[in-house]
C-alpha cells in the first residue's frame, strides 16, 4: 500500500505574491508500481492536473485555497495533508 504522501511548495509555506509562480511537488515515501498523481483544490471534483508537480503561473486571488495531491498505484490510493496556499 501507499504511505507517506507529502506535499512541498516553492516558495516554501505556500505564500506566493500576486502574479508570481507557484510549484507544488508531491512525494511518496512508500509504495510500488506505476504511480499516478492528481491535484485538487478545496472540495473540487475535477483534478487541476496530473503528474508529480503542479505549476501555477501568474497566480491570482482565485488560486488561494487548500491544495492536496492524490496518489494511486491501481491497488490503493493515498492523499497528502492539505497545504494552504495564500496569495499575497
Short mmCIF file of C-alpha atoms in Angstrom, two decimals:
data_model
loop_
_atom_site.label_atom_id
_atom_site.label_comp_id
_atom_site.label_asym_id
_atom_site.label_seq_id
_atom_site.Cartn_x
_atom_site.Cartn_y
_atom_site.Cartn_z
CA UNK A 1 0.00 0.00 0.00
CA UNK A 2 0.96 3.61 -0.48
CA UNK A 3 2.02 5.68 2.52
CA UNK A 4 3.78 8.87 3.46
CA UNK A 5 2.36 11.12 0.75
CA UNK A 6 3.78 14.60 1.28
CA UNK A 7 3.41 17.96 -0.37
CA UNK A 8 6.06 20.67 -0.82
CA UNK A 9 5.64 24.18 -2.16
CA UNK A 10 8.00 26.59 -3.85
CA UNK A 11 8.01 29.28 -2.49
CA UNK A 12 8.03 27.46 0.87
CA UNK A 13 4.94 27.65 3.04
CA UNK A 14 2.63 28.23 0.11
CA UNK A 15 2.76 32.01 0.38
CA UNK A 16 3.13 33.48 -3.09
CA UNK A 17 2.99 37.05 -4.36
CA UNK A 18 0.25 38.03 -6.79
CA UNK A 19 1.43 37.36 -10.35
CA UNK A 20 4.30 35.09 -9.27
CA UNK A 21 4.77 31.37 -9.91
CA UNK A 22 3.89 28.56 -7.52
CA UNK A 23 5.18 25.00 -7.88
CA UNK A 24 3.72 22.17 -5.79
CA UNK A 25 5.53 18.82 -5.56
CA UNK A 26 4.07 15.52 -4.39
CA UNK A 27 6.25 12.73 -2.99
CA UNK A 28 5.53 9.20 -1.79
CA UNK A 29 7.61 7.62 0.99
CA UNK A 30 6.50 4.04 0.35
CA UNK A 31 4.67 2.25 -2.43
CA UNK A 32 5.38 0.28 -5.57
CA UNK A 33 4.04 0.07 -9.08
CA UNK A 34 3.32 2.77 -11.59
CA UNK A 35 2.15 5.81 -9.65
CA UNK A 36 -0.43 8.25 -10.92
CA UNK A 37 -0.89 11.69 -9.37
CA UNK A 38 -3.86 14.05 -9.39
CA UNK A 39 -4.08 17.54 -7.89
CA UNK A 40 -7.11 19.06 -6.20
CA UNK A 41 -8.05 22.38 -4.58
CA UNK A 42 -10.64 22.51 -1.82
CA UNK A 43 -13.53 20.17 -2.45
CA UNK A 44 -13.31 20.46 -6.23
CA UNK A 45 -14.04 17.23 -8.04
CA UNK A 46 -12.15 17.85 -11.26
CA UNK A 47 -8.37 17.45 -10.99
CA UNK A 48 -6.27 20.57 -11.57
CA UNK A 49 -3.52 18.48 -13.11
CA UNK A 50 -1.67 15.19 -13.17
CA UNK A 51 1.95 14.32 -12.52
CA UNK A 52 4.23 14.71 -9.52
CA UNK A 53 4.36 18.52 -9.93
CA UNK A 54 1.72 21.21 -10.35
CA UNK A 55 2.87 24.59 -11.63
CA UNK A 56 0.68 27.67 -11.40
CA UNK A 57 1.98 30.60 -13.39
CA UNK A 58 0.89 34.19 -12.78
CA UNK A 59 -1.17 33.31 -9.68
CA UNK A 60 -4.24 35.34 -8.84
CA UNK A 61 -6.52 35.68 -5.82
CA UNK A 62 -8.65 32.81 -7.16
CA UNK A 63 -5.67 30.46 -6.69
CA UNK A 64 -5.80 30.76 -2.89
CA UNK A 65 -7.06 27.71 -1.04
CA UNK A 66 -6.20 24.28 0.25
CA UNK A 67 -4.40 22.01 -2.22
CA UNK A 68 -3.70 18.30 -1.94
CA UNK A 69 -2.36 15.58 -4.17
CA UNK A 70 -3.80 12.10 -4.52
CA UNK A 71 -1.56 9.19 -5.47
CA UNK A 72 -2.76 5.87 -6.83
CA UNK A 73 -0.95 2.74 -7.98
CA UNK A 74 -4.02 0.87 -9.18
CA UNK A 75 -4.34 -1.18 -5.99
CA UNK A 76 -4.51 1.56 -3.41
CA UNK A 77 -4.62 5.33 -3.13
CA UNK A 78 -3.46 7.90 -0.58
CA UNK A 79 -3.73 11.66 -0.20
CA UNK A 80 -1.39 14.28 1.18
CA UNK A 81 -2.29 16.56 4.04
CA UNK A 82 -3.79 19.72 2.51
CA UNK A 83 -1.48 22.70 2.05
CA UNK A 84 -2.97 26.16 2.43
CA UNK A 85 -1.86 28.44 -0.40
CA UNK A 86 -2.05 32.17 0.28
CA UNK A 87 -1.75 34.80 -2.46
CA UNK A 88 -0.22 37.97 -1.04
#
